Amino acid sequence: MNVNNVYLDVVTGRKDQLPDTDFLEIAFAGKSNVGKSSLLNTLINRKSLARTSSKPGKTQTINFYNVEEQLYFVDLPGYGYAKVSKADRERWGRFIEDYLTTRQQLRLVVLLIDIRHEPGKNDVLMYDWIKYQGFEPLIIATKMDKLKRSQIKKHLNVIQKALKMPNQKNIIPFSAVSKQGKDEIWERFDTLLQEYADQHAAMEDEVKEIEE
């Protein structure tokens, strides 16, 4: 997709304030400081549109970025920040769970993992939970520029093993510095967007046939 028109459309912590559209939605999840804002800004060709916080773990909202009036990038609150209270974690968890389990427009969950480190307990729990909800997560292994090229394969193997993935077809290494991985990620999104559009067209044809 050629991205020129992007804006932050909805910021909400309540289900009744979610956007009322049939745009395809792609959600982004990851622990605090994993590079989610950097990924989003790279994908939409902006330097600072995606909201960042100087206090990790303080974001308590779901942010919907409207991309070309065709889809939403949905930025979920980061998880795993130790100083967040148990009550806050539970409240965010319920809100995110409700969104992921009931949102019909949601077709893909992107899970960010820092390529330099083995996935932590929270990463594994999130991955397993996303799969349990019926999604096949796309793993973005962030901060690959922090590694030597010869180290990347080894670290991808660590991620695959920790998440018990059968292969690495759904792991894409990414660097916000070099932009490596950006085109491959967009190829996945464009394919998904086309499938979504085809499904809608087929549904509209069925409605017309019924009406006739």
JSON list of C-alpha atoms in Angstrom, two decimals:
[
{"chain": "A", "resi": 1, "resn": "MET", "atom": "CA", "xyz": [0.00, 0.00, 0.00]},
{"chain": "A", "resi": 2, "resn": "ASN", "atom": "CA", "xyz": [1.16, 3.51, -0.80]},
{"chain": "A", "resi": 3, "resn": "VAL", "atom": "CA", "xyz": [0.61, 5.28, 2.52]},
{"chain": "A", "resi": 4, "resn": "ASN", "atom": "CA", "xyz": [0.00, 9.03, 2.45]},
{"chain": "A", "resi": 5, "resn": "ASN", "atom": "CA", "xyz": [-3.09, 9.63, 4.58]},
{"chain": "A", "resi": 6, "resn": "VAL", "atom": "CA", "xyz": [-2.88, 8.42, 8.18]},
{"chain": "A", "resi": 7, "resn": "TYR", "atom": "CA", "xyz": [-4.29, 9.90, 11.37]},
{"chain": "A", "resi": 8, "resn": "LEU", "atom": "CA", "xyz": [-5.04, 8.93, 14.95]},
{"chain": "A", "resi": 9, "resn": "ASP", "atom": "CA", "xyz": [-8.79, 8.45, 14.82]},
{"chain": "A", "resi": 10, "resn": "VAL", "atom": "CA", "xyz": [-9.86, 7.03, 18.17]},
{"chain": "A", "resi": 11, "resn": "VAL", "atom": "CA", "xyz": [-8.24, 6.78, 21.59]},
{"chain": "A", "resi": 12, "resn": "THR", "atom": "CA", "xyz": [-10.37, 4.87, 24.05]},
{"chain": "A", "resi": 13, "resn": "GLY", "atom": "CA", "xyz": [-10.43, 2.73, 27.14]},
{"chain": "A", "resi": 14, "resn": "ARG", "atom": "CA", "xyz": [-14.10, 1.83, 26.73]},
{"chain": "A", "resi": 15, "resn": "LYS", "atom": "CA", "xyz": [-15.81, -0.70, 24.49]},
{"chain": "A", "resi": 16, "resn": "ASP", "atom": "CA", "xyz": [-18.67, 1.66, 23.63]},
{"chain": "A", "resi": 17, "resn": "GLN", "atom": "CA", "xyz": [-16.21, 4.13, 22.10]},
{"chain": "A", "resi": 18, "resn": "LEU", "atom": "CA", "xyz": [-14.66, 1.74, 19.57]},
{"chain": "A", "resi": 19, "resn": "PRO", "atom": "CA", "xyz": [-14.89, 2.90, 15.93]},
{"chain": "A", "resi": 20, "resn": "ASP", "atom": "CA", "xyz": [-18.15, 2.09, 14.19]},
{"chain": "A", "resi": 21, "resn": "THR", "atom": "CA", "xyz": [-16.79, 1.08, 10.78]},
{"chain": "A", "resi": 22, "resn": "ASP", "atom": "CA", "xyz": [-16.20, -2.12, 8.86]},
{"chain": "A", "resi": 23, "resn": "PHE", "atom": "CA", "xyz": [-12.53, -1.31, 8.18]},
{"chain": "A", "resi": 24, "resn": "LEU", "atom": "CA", "xyz": [-10.12, -4.20, 8.52]},
{"chain": "A", "resi": 25, "resn": "GLU", "atom": "CA", "xyz": [-8.28, -4.03, 11.83]},
{"chain": "A", "resi": 26, "resn": "ILE", "atom": "CA", "xyz": [-4.73, -5.20, 12.57]},
{"chain": "A", "resi": 27, "resn": "ALA", "atom": "CA", "xyz": [-3.78, -5.14, 16.26]},
{"chain": "A", "resi": 28, "resn": "PHE", "atom": "CA", "xyz": [-0.25, -4.68, 17.59]},
{"chain": "A", "resi": 29, "resn": "ALA", "atom": "CA", "xyz": [0.74, -6.19, 20.95]},
{"chain": "A", "resi": 30, "resn": "GLY", "atom": "CA", "xyz": [4.00, -6.36, 22.84]},
{"chain": "A", "resi": 31, "resn": "LYS", "atom": "CA", "xyz": [5.67, -5.68, 26.13]},
{"chain": "A", "resi": 32, "resn": "SER", "atom": "CA", "xyz": [6.52, -2.12, 27.12]},
{"chain": "A", "resi": 33, "resn": "ASN", "atom": "CA", "xyz": [9.52, -0.62, 25.27]},
{"chain": "A", "resi": 34, "resn": "VAL", "atom": "CA", "xyz": [9.66, -3.39, 22.65]},
{"chain": "A", "resi": 35, "resn": "GLY", "atom": "CA", "xyz": [9.55, -0.83, 19.82]},
{"chain": "A", "resi": 36, "resn": "LYS", "atom": "CA", "xyz": [5.87, -0.79, 18.94]},
{"chain": "A", "resi": 37, "resn": "SER", "atom": "CA", "xyz": [5.67, 2.95, 18.27]},
{"chain": "A", "resi": 38, "resn": "SER", "atom": "CA", "xyz": [8.81, 2.80, 16.14]},
{"chain": "A", "resi": 39, "resn": "LEU", "atom": "CA", "xyz": [7.32, -0.03, 14.07]},
{"chain": "A", "resi": 40, "resn": "LEU", "atom": "CA", "xyz": [4.02, 1.79, 13.58]},
{"chain": "A", "resi": 41, "resn": "ASN", "atom": "CA", "xyz": [5.71, 5.05, 12.60]},
{"chain": "A", "resi": 42, "resn": "THR", "atom": "CA", "xyz": [7.90, 3.19, 10.10]},
{"chain": "A", "resi": 43, "resn": "LEU", "atom": "CA", "xyz": [4.94, 1.40, 8.52]},
{"chain": "A", "resi": 44, "resn": "ILE", "atom": "CA", "xyz": [2.97, 4.62, 8.06]},
{"chain": "A", "resi": 45, "resn": "ASN", "atom": "CA", "xyz": [5.95, 6.72, 6.92]},
{"chain": "A", "resi": 46, "resn": "ARG", "atom": "CA", "xyz": [5.84, 9.09, 9.88]},
{"chain": "A", "resi": 47, "resn": "LYS", "atom": "CA", "xyz": [8.42, 10.12, 12.43]},
{"chain": "A", "resi": 48, "resn": "SER", "atom": "CA", "xyz": [6.23, 10.60, 15.47]},
{"chain": "A", "resi": 49, "resn": "LEU", "atom": "CA", "xyz": [2.54, 9.97, 14.78]},
{"chain": "A", "resi": 50, "resn": "ALA", "atom": "CA", "xyz": [2.32, 6.87, 16.94]},
{"chain": "A", "resi": 51, "resn": "ARG", "atom": "CA", "xyz": [1.95, 7.94, 20.55]},
{"chain": "A", "resi": 52, "resn": "THR", "atom": "CA", "xyz": [4.86, 7.25, 22.86]},
{"chain": "A", "resi": 53, "resn": "SER", "atom": "CA", "xyz": [5.13, 7.66, 26.60]},
{"chain": "A", "resi": 54, "resn": "SER", "atom": "CA", "xyz": [8.10, 8.62, 28.78]},
{"chain": "A", "resi": 55, "resn": "LYS", "atom": "CA", "xyz": [6.61, 6.39, 31.48]},
{"chain": "A", "resi": 56, "resn": "PRO", "atom": "CA", "xyz": [6.48, 2.77, 30.25]},
{"chain": "A", "resi": 57, "resn": "GLY", "atom": "CA", "xyz": [3.29, 0.93, 31.06]},
{"chain": "A", "resi": 58, "resn": "LYS", "atom": "CA", "xyz": [1.23, 4.07, 31.63]},
{"chain": "A", "resi": 59, "resn": "THR", "atom": "CA", "xyz": [-0.77, 3.87, 28.40]},
{"chain": "A", "resi": 60, "resn": "GLN", "atom": "CA", "xyz": [-4.22, 2.59, 29.32]},
{"chain": "A", "resi": 61, "resn": "THR", "atom": "CA", "xyz": [-5.97, 3.06, 26.00]},
{"chain": "A", "resi": 62, "resn": "ILE", "atom": "CA", "xyz": [-6.38, 1.35, 22.66]},
{"chain": "A", "resi": 63, "resn": "ASN", "atom": "CA", "xyz": [-5.31, 3.70, 19.87]},
{"chain": "A", "resi": 64, "resn": "PHE", "atom": "CA", "xyz": [-6.85, 3.36, 16.40]},
{"chain": "A", "resi": 65, "resn": "TYR", "atom": "CA", "xyz": [-4.81, 4.75, 13.49]},
{"chain": "A", "resi": 66, "resn": "ASN", "atom": "CA", "xyz": [-6.84, 5.21, 10.31]},
{"chain": "A", "resi": 67, "resn": "VAL", "atom": "CA", "xyz": [-4.71, 4.19, 7.32]},
{"chain": "A", "resi": 68, "resn": "GLU", "atom": "CA", "xyz": [-5.90, 5.47, 3.95]},
{"chain": "A", "resi": 69, "resn": "GLU", "atom": "CA", "xyz": [-9.56, 5.10, 5.01]},
{"chain": "A", "resi": 70, "resn": "GLN", "atom": "CA", "xyz": [-9.12, 1.36, 4.44]},
{"chain": "A", "resi": 71, "resn": "LEU", "atom": "CA", "xyz": [-7.88, -0.17, 7.64]},
{"chain": "A", "resi": 72, "resn": "TYR", "atom": "CA", "xyz": [-7.02, 0.50, 11.26]},
{"chain": "A", "resi": 73, "resn": "PHE", "atom": "CA", "xyz": [-3.72, -0.15, 12.94]},
{"chain": "A", "resi": 74, "resn": "VAL", "atom": "CA", "xyz": [-4.77, -0.85, 16.52]},
{"chain": "A", "resi": 75, "resn": "ASP", "atom": "CA", "xyz": [-2.12, -0.10, 19.14]},
{"chain": "A", "resi": 76, "resn": "LEU", "atom": "CA", "xyz": [-2.77, -2.14, 22.29]},
{"chain": "A", "resi": 77, "resn": "PRO", "atom": "CA", "xyz": [-1.36, -1.18, 25.71]},
{"chain": "A", "resi": 78, "resn": "GLY", "atom": "CA", "xyz": [2.08, -2.62, 26.44]},
{"chain": "A", "resi": 79, "resn": "TYR", "atom": "CA", "xyz": [2.30, -5.42, 28.97]},
{"chain": "A", "resi": 80, "resn": "GLY", "atom": "CA", "xyz": [4.81, -6.67, 31.48]},
{"chain": "A", "resi": 81, "resn": "TYR", "atom": "CA", "xyz": [5.85, -3.39, 33.12]},
{"chain": "A", "resi": 82, "resn": "ALA", "atom": "CA", "xyz": [6.63, -4.23, 36.73]},
{"chain": "A", "resi": 83, "resn": "LYS", "atom": "CA", "xyz": [5.57, -0.92, 38.31]},
{"chain": "A", "resi": 84, "resn": "VAL", "atom": "CA", "xyz": [2.00, -1.12, 37.01]},
{"chain": "A", "resi": 85, "resn": "SER", "atom": "CA", "xyz": [-0.41, -2.12, 39.78]},
{"chain": "A", "resi": 86, "resn": "LYS", "atom": "CA", "xyz": [-2.11, -5.48, 39.75]},
{"chain": "A", "resi": 87, "resn": "ALA", "atom": "CA", "xyz": [-5.49, -3.76, 39.52]},
{"chain": "A", "resi": 88, "resn": "ASP", "atom": "CA", "xyz": [-4.37, -1.81, 36.43]},
{"chain": "A", "resi": 89, "resn": "ARG", "atom": "CA", "xyz": [-3.01, -4.94, 34.79]},
{"chain": "A", "resi": 90, "resn": "GLU", "atom": "CA", "xyz": [-6.25, -6.77, 35.42]},
{"chain": "A", "resi": 91, "resn": "ARG", "atom": "CA", "xyz": [-8.35, -3.90, 34.07]},
{"chain": "A", "resi": 92, "resn": "TRP", "atom": "CA", "xyz": [-6.26, -3.60, 30.90]},
{"chain": "A", "resi": 93, "resn": "GLY", "atom": "CA", "xyz": [-6.33, -7.37, 30.53]},
{"chain": "A", "resi": 94, "resn": "ARG", "atom": "CA", "xyz": [-10.12, -7.50, 30.63]},
{"chain": "A", "resi": 95, "resn": "PHE", "atom": "CA", "xyz": [-10.43, -4.65, 28.14]},
{"chain": "A", "resi": 96, "resn": "ILE", "atom": "CA", "xyz": [-7.93, -6.17, 25.71]},
{"chain": "A", "resi": 97, "resn": "GLU", "atom": "CA", "xyz": [-9.47, -9.62, 26.07]},
{"chain": "A", "resi": 98, "resn": "ASP", "atom": "CA", "xyz": [-12.92, -8.23, 25.32]},
{"chain": "A", "resi": 99, "resn": "TYR", "atom": "CA", "xyz": [-11.60, -6.45, 22.23]},
{"chain": "A", "resi": 100, "resn": "LEU", "atom": "CA", "xyz": [-9.70, -9.46, 20.89]},
{"chain": "A", "resi": 101, "resn": "THR", "atom": "CA", "xyz": [-12.54, -11.91, 21.46]},
{"chain": "A", "resi": 102, "resn": "THR", "atom": "CA", "xyz": [-15.48, -9.86, 20.15]},
{"chain": "A", "resi": 103, "resn": "ARG", "atom": "CA", "xyz": [-14.20, -7.51, 17.44]},
{"chain": "A", "resi": 104, "resn": "GLN", "atom": "CA", "xyz": [-15.41, -8.85, 14.09]},
{"chain": "A", "resi": 105, "resn": "GLN", "atom": "CA", "xyz": [-13.20, -6.52, 12.03]},
{"chain": "A", "resi": 106, "resn": "LEU", "atom": "CA", "xyz": [-10.02, -7.79, 13.68]},
{"chain": "A", "resi": 107, "resn": "ARG", "atom": "CA", "xyz": [-8.24, -10.19, 11.35]},
{"chain": "A", "resi": 108, "resn": "LEU", "atom": "CA", "xyz": [-4.60, -10.21, 12.48]},
{"chain": "A", "resi": 109, "resn": "VAL", "atom": "CA", "xyz": [-2.70, -9.77, 15.74]},
{"chain": "A", "resi": 110, "resn": "VAL", "atom": "CA", "xyz": [0.94, -8.73, 15.42]},
{"chain": "A", "resi": 111, "resn": "LEU", "atom": "CA", "xyz": [3.10, -9.65, 18.40]},
{"chain": "A", "resi": 112, "resn": "LEU", "atom": "CA", "xyz": [6.39, -7.81, 18.83]},
{"chain": "A", "resi": 113, "resn": "ILE", "atom": "CA", "xyz": [9.37, -9.60, 20.38]},
{"chain": "A", "resi": 114, "resn": "ASP", "atom": "CA", "xyz": [12.80, -8.05, 20.99]},
{"chain": "A", "resi": 115, "resn": "ILE", "atom": "CA", "xyz": [15.08, -10.14, 18.78]},
{"chain": "A", "resi": 116, "resn": "ARG", "atom": "CA", "xyz": [17.98, -9.74, 21.21]},
{"chain": "A", "resi": 117, "resn": "HIS", "atom": "CA", "xyz": [16.33, -11.66, 24.04]},
{"chain": "A", "resi": 118, "resn": "GLU", "atom": "CA", "xyz": [14.55, -14.95, 24.51]},
{"chain": "A", "resi": 119, "resn": "PRO", "atom": "CA", "xyz": [10.77, -14.36, 24.76]},
{"chain": "A", "resi": 120, "resn": "GLY", "atom": "CA", "xyz": [9.80, -13.86, 28.39]},
{"chain": "A", "resi": 121, "resn": "LYS", "atom": "CA", "xyz": [6.99, -15.49, 30.31]},
{"chain": "A", "resi": 122, "resn": "ASN", "atom": "CA", "xyz": [4.54, -12.72, 29.40]},
{"chain": "A", "resi": 123, "resn": "ASP", "atom": "CA", "xyz": [5.47, -12.98, 25.72]},
{"chain": "A", "resi": 124, "resn": "VAL", "atom": "CA", "xyz": [4.83, -16.72, 25.71]},
{"chain": "A", "resi": 125, "resn": "LEU", "atom": "CA", "xyz": [1.54, -16.30, 27.57]},
{"chain": "A", "resi": 126, "resn": "MET", "atom": "CA", "xyz": [0.39, -13.63, 25.12]},
{"chain": "A", "resi": 127, "resn": "TYR", "atom": "CA", "xyz": [1.38, -15.74, 22.11]},
{"chain": "A", "resi": 128, "resn": "ASP", "atom": "CA", "xyz": [-0.44, -18.81, 23.45]},
{"chain": "A", "resi": 129, "resn": "TRP", "atom": "CA", "xyz": [-3.49, -16.76, 24.38]},
{"chain": "A", "resi": 130, "resn": "ILE", "atom": "CA", "xyz": [-3.70, -15.14, 20.93]},
{"chain": "A", "resi": 131, "resn": "LYS", "atom": "CA", "xyz": [-3.57, -18.59, 19.33]},
{"chain": "A", "resi": 132, "resn": "TYR", "atom": "CA", "xyz": [-6.22, -19.84, 21.74]},
{"chain": "A", "resi": 133, "resn": "GLN", "atom": "CA", "xyz": [-8.49, -17.05, 20.50]},
{"chain": "A", "resi": 134, "resn": "GLY", "atom": "CA", "xyz": [-8.19, -18.41, 16.95]},
{"chain": "A", "resi": 135, "resn": "PHE", "atom": "CA", "xyz": [-5.57, -16.06, 15.52]},
{"chain": "A", "resi": 136, "resn": "GLU", "atom": "CA", "xyz": [-2.24, -17.00, 13.98]},
{"chain": "A", "resi": 137, "resn": "PRO", "atom": "CA", "xyz": [0.05, -14.25, 15.32]},
{"chain": "A", "resi": 138, "resn": "LEU", "atom": "CA", "xyz": [2.57, -12.54, 13.07]},
{"chain": "A", "resi": 139, "resn": "ILE", "atom": "CA", "xyz": [5.77, -12.16, 15.08]},
{"chain": "A", "resi": 140, "resn": "ILE", "atom": "CA", "xyz": [7.84, -9.04, 14.43]},
{"chain": "A", "resi": 141, "resn": "ALA", "atom": "CA", "xyz": [11.33, -9.48, 15.84]},
{"chain": "A", "resi": 142, "resn": "THR", "atom": "CA", "xyz": [12.27, -5.88, 16.56]},
{"chain": "A", "resi": 143, "resn": "LYS", "atom": "CA", "xyz": [15.64, -4.13, 16.95]},
{"chain": "A", "resi": 144, "resn": "MET", "atom": "CA", "xyz": [17.52, -6.40, 14.57]},
{"chain": "A", "resi": 145, "resn": "ASP", "atom": "CA", "xyz": [19.98, -3.55, 13.91]},
{"chain": "A", "resi": 146, "resn": "LYS", "atom": "CA", "xyz": [21.31, -4.16, 17.44]},
{"chain": "A", "resi": 147, "resn": "LEU", "atom": "CA", "xyz": [22.67, -7.53, 16.31]},
{"chain": "A", "resi": 148, "resn": "LYS", "atom": "CA", "xyz": [25.39, -8.51, 13.88]},
{"chain": "A", "resi": 149, "resn": "ARG", "atom": "CA", "xyz": [24.04, -10.00, 10.67]},
{"chain": "A", "resi": 150, "resn": "SER", "atom": "CA", "xyz": [25.62, -13.35, 11.57]},
{"chain": "A", "resi": 151, "resn": "GLN", "atom": "CA", "xyz": [23.65, -13.45, 14.84]},
{"chain": "A", "resi": 152, "resn": "ILE", "atom": "CA", "xyz": [20.17, -12.94, 13.43]},
{"chain": "A", "resi": 153, "resn": "LYS", "atom": "CA", "xyz": [19.42, -16.54, 12.43]},
{"chain": "A", "resi": 154, "resn": "LYS", "atom": "CA", "xyz": [20.48, -17.82, 15.86]},
{"chain": "A", "resi": 155, "resn": "HIS", "atom": "CA", "xyz": [18.18, -15.38, 17.64]},
{"chain": "A", "resi": 156, "resn": "LEU", "atom": "CA", "xyz": [15.25, -16.19, 15.35]},
{"chain": "A", "resi": 157, "resn": "ASN", "atom": "CA", "xyz": [15.75, -19.85, 16.23]},
{"chain": "A", "resi": 158, "resn": "VAL", "atom": "CA", "xyz": [15.54, -18.93, 19.92]},
{"chain": "A", "resi": 159, "resn": "ILE", "atom": "CA", "xyz": [12.22, -17.14, 19.37]},
{"chain": "A", "resi": 160, "resn": "GLN", "atom": "CA", "xyz": [10.82, -20.03, 17.35]},
{"chain": "A", "resi": 161, "resn": "LYS", "atom": "CA", "xyz": [11.81, -22.56, 20.01]},
{"chain": "A", "resi": 162, "resn": "ALA", "atom": "CA", "xyz": [10.49, -20.50, 22.94]},
{"chain": "A", "resi": 163, "resn": "LEU", "atom": "CA", "xyz": [7.11, -20.00, 21.27]},
{"chain": "A", "resi": 164, "resn": "LYS", "atom": "CA", "xyz": [7.03, -23.61, 20.02]},
{"chain": "A", "resi": 165, "resn": "MET", "atom": "CA", "xyz": [6.41, -22.50, 16.45]},
{"chain": "A", "resi": 166, "resn": "PRO", "atom": "CA", "xyz": [6.67, -25.21, 13.77]},
{"chain": "A", "resi": 167, "resn": "ASN", "atom": "CA", "xyz": [8.68, -22.92, 11.47]},
{"chain": "A", "resi": 168, "resn": "GLN", "atom": "CA", "xyz": [9.67, -19.29, 10.97]},
{"chain": "A", "resi": 169, "resn": "LYS", "atom": "CA", "xyz": [7.27, -18.31, 8.20]},
{"chain": "A", "resi": 170, "resn": "ASN", "atom": "CA", "xyz": [5.39, -16.05, 10.62]},
{"chain": "A", "resi": 171, "resn": "ILE", "atom": "CA", "xyz": [8.48, -14.38, 12.06]},
{"chain": "A", "resi": 172, "resn": "ILE", "atom": "CA", "xyz": [9.76, -11.23, 10.37]},
{"chain": "A", "resi": 173, "resn": "PRO", "atom": "CA", "xyz": [12.96, -9.55, 11.63]},
{"chain": "A", "resi": 174, "resn": "PHE", "atom": "CA", "xyz": [12.61, -5.77, 11.63]},
{"chain": "A", "resi": 175, "resn": "SER", "atom": "CA", "xyz": [14.71, -2.66, 12.14]},
{"chain": "A", "resi": 176, "resn": "ALA", "atom": "CA", "xyz": [13.24, 0.82, 12.56]},
{"chain": "A", "resi": 177, "resn": "VAL", "atom": "CA", "xyz": [16.70, 2.20, 11.78]},
{"chain": "A", "resi": 178, "resn": "SER", "atom": "CA", "xyz": [17.35, 0.49, 8.42]},
{"chain": "A", "resi": 179, "resn": "LYS", "atom": "CA", "xyz": [13.63, -0.15, 7.66]},
{"chain": "A", "resi": 180, "resn": "GLN", "atom": "CA", "xyz": [14.51, -3.78, 6.89]},
{"chain": "A", "resi": 181, "resn": "GLY", "atom": "CA", "xyz": [11.40, -5.91, 7.14]},
{"chain": "A", "resi": 182, "resn": "LYS", "atom": "CA", "xyz": [8.99, -3.09, 6.33]},
{"chain": "A", "resi": 183, "resn": "ASP", "atom": "CA", "xyz": [8.22, -4.26, 2.78]},
{"chain": "A", "resi": 184, "resn": "GLU", "atom": "CA", "xyz": [7.69, -7.87, 3.86]},
{"chain": "A", "resi": 185, "resn": "ILE", "atom": "CA", "xyz": [5.29, -6.79, 6.60]},
{"chain": "A", "resi": 186, "resn": "TRP", "atom": "CA", "xyz": [3.29, -4.67, 4.15]},
{"chain": "A", "resi": 187, "resn": "GLU", "atom": "CA", "xyz": [3.11, -7.59, 1.72]},
{"chain": "A", "resi": 188, "resn": "ARG", "atom": "CA", "xyz": [1.35, -9.58, 4.45]},
{"chain": "A", "resi": 189, "resn": "PHE", "atom": "CA", "xyz": [-1.00, -6.71, 5.20]},
{"chain": "A", "resi": 190, "resn": "ASP", "atom": "CA", "xyz": [-1.83, -6.05, 1.54]},
{"chain": "A", "resi": 191, "resn": "THR", "atom": "CA", "xyz": [-2.70, -9.72, 1.01]},
{"chain": "A", "resi": 192, "resn": "LEU", "atom": "CA", "xyz": [-4.94, -9.65, 4.07]},
{"chain": "A", "resi": 193, "resn": "LEU", "atom": "CA", "xyz": [-6.61, -6.44, 2.93]},
{"chain": "A", "resi": 194, "resn": "GLN", "atom": "CA", "xyz": [-7.37, -7.93, -0.49]},
{"chain": "A", "resi": 195, "resn": "GLU", "atom": "CA", "xyz": [-8.85, -11.07, 1.08]},
{"chain": "A", "resi": 196, "resn": "TYR", "atom": "CA", "xyz": [-10.98, -8.91, 3.37]},
{"chain": "A", "resi": 197, "resn": "ALA", "atom": "CA", "xyz": [-12.23, -6.85, 0.42]},
{"chain": "A", "resi": 198, "resn": "ASP", "atom": "CA", "xyz": [-13.05, -9.98, -1.56]},
{"chain": "A", "resi": 199, "resn": "GLN", "atom": "CA", "xyz": [-15.04, -11.38, 1.36]},
{"chain": "A", "resi": 200, "resn": "HIS", "atom": "CA", "xyz": [-17.04, -8.17, 1.65]},
{"chain": "A", "resi": 201, "resn": "ALA", "atom": "CA", "xyz": [-17.74, -8.13, -2.07]},
{"chain": "A", "resi": 202, "resn": "ALA", "atom": "CA", "xyz": [-18.94, -11.73, -1.93]},
{"chain": "A", "resi": 203, "resn": "MET", "atom": "CA", "xyz": [-21.23, -10.92, 0.99]},
{"chain": "A", "resi": 204, "resn": "GLU", "atom": "CA", "xyz": [-22.69, -7.93, -0.85]},
{"chain": "A", "resi": 205, "resn": "ASP", "atom": "CA", "xyz": [-23.38, -10.12, -3.90]},
{"chain": "A", "resi": 206, "resn": "GLU", "atom": "CA", "xyz": [-25.20, -12.63, -1.70]},
{"chain": "A", "resi": 207, "resn": "VAL", "atom": "CA", "xyz": [-27.35, -9.86, -0.23]},
{"chain": "A", "resi": 208, "resn": "LYS", "atom": "CA", "xyz": [-28.24, -8.59, -3.71]},
{"chain": "A", "resi": 209, "resn": "GLU", "atom": "CA", "xyz": [-29.23, -12.08, -4.83]},
{"chain": "A", "resi": 210, "resn": "ILE", "atom": "CA", "xyz": [-31.47, -12.48, -1.80]},
{"chain": "A", "resi": 211, "resn": "GLU", "atom": "CA", "xyz": [-33.09, -9.09, -2.37]},
{"chain": "A", "resi": 212, "resn": "GLU", "atom": "CA", "xyz": [-33.73, -9.89, -6.02]}
]
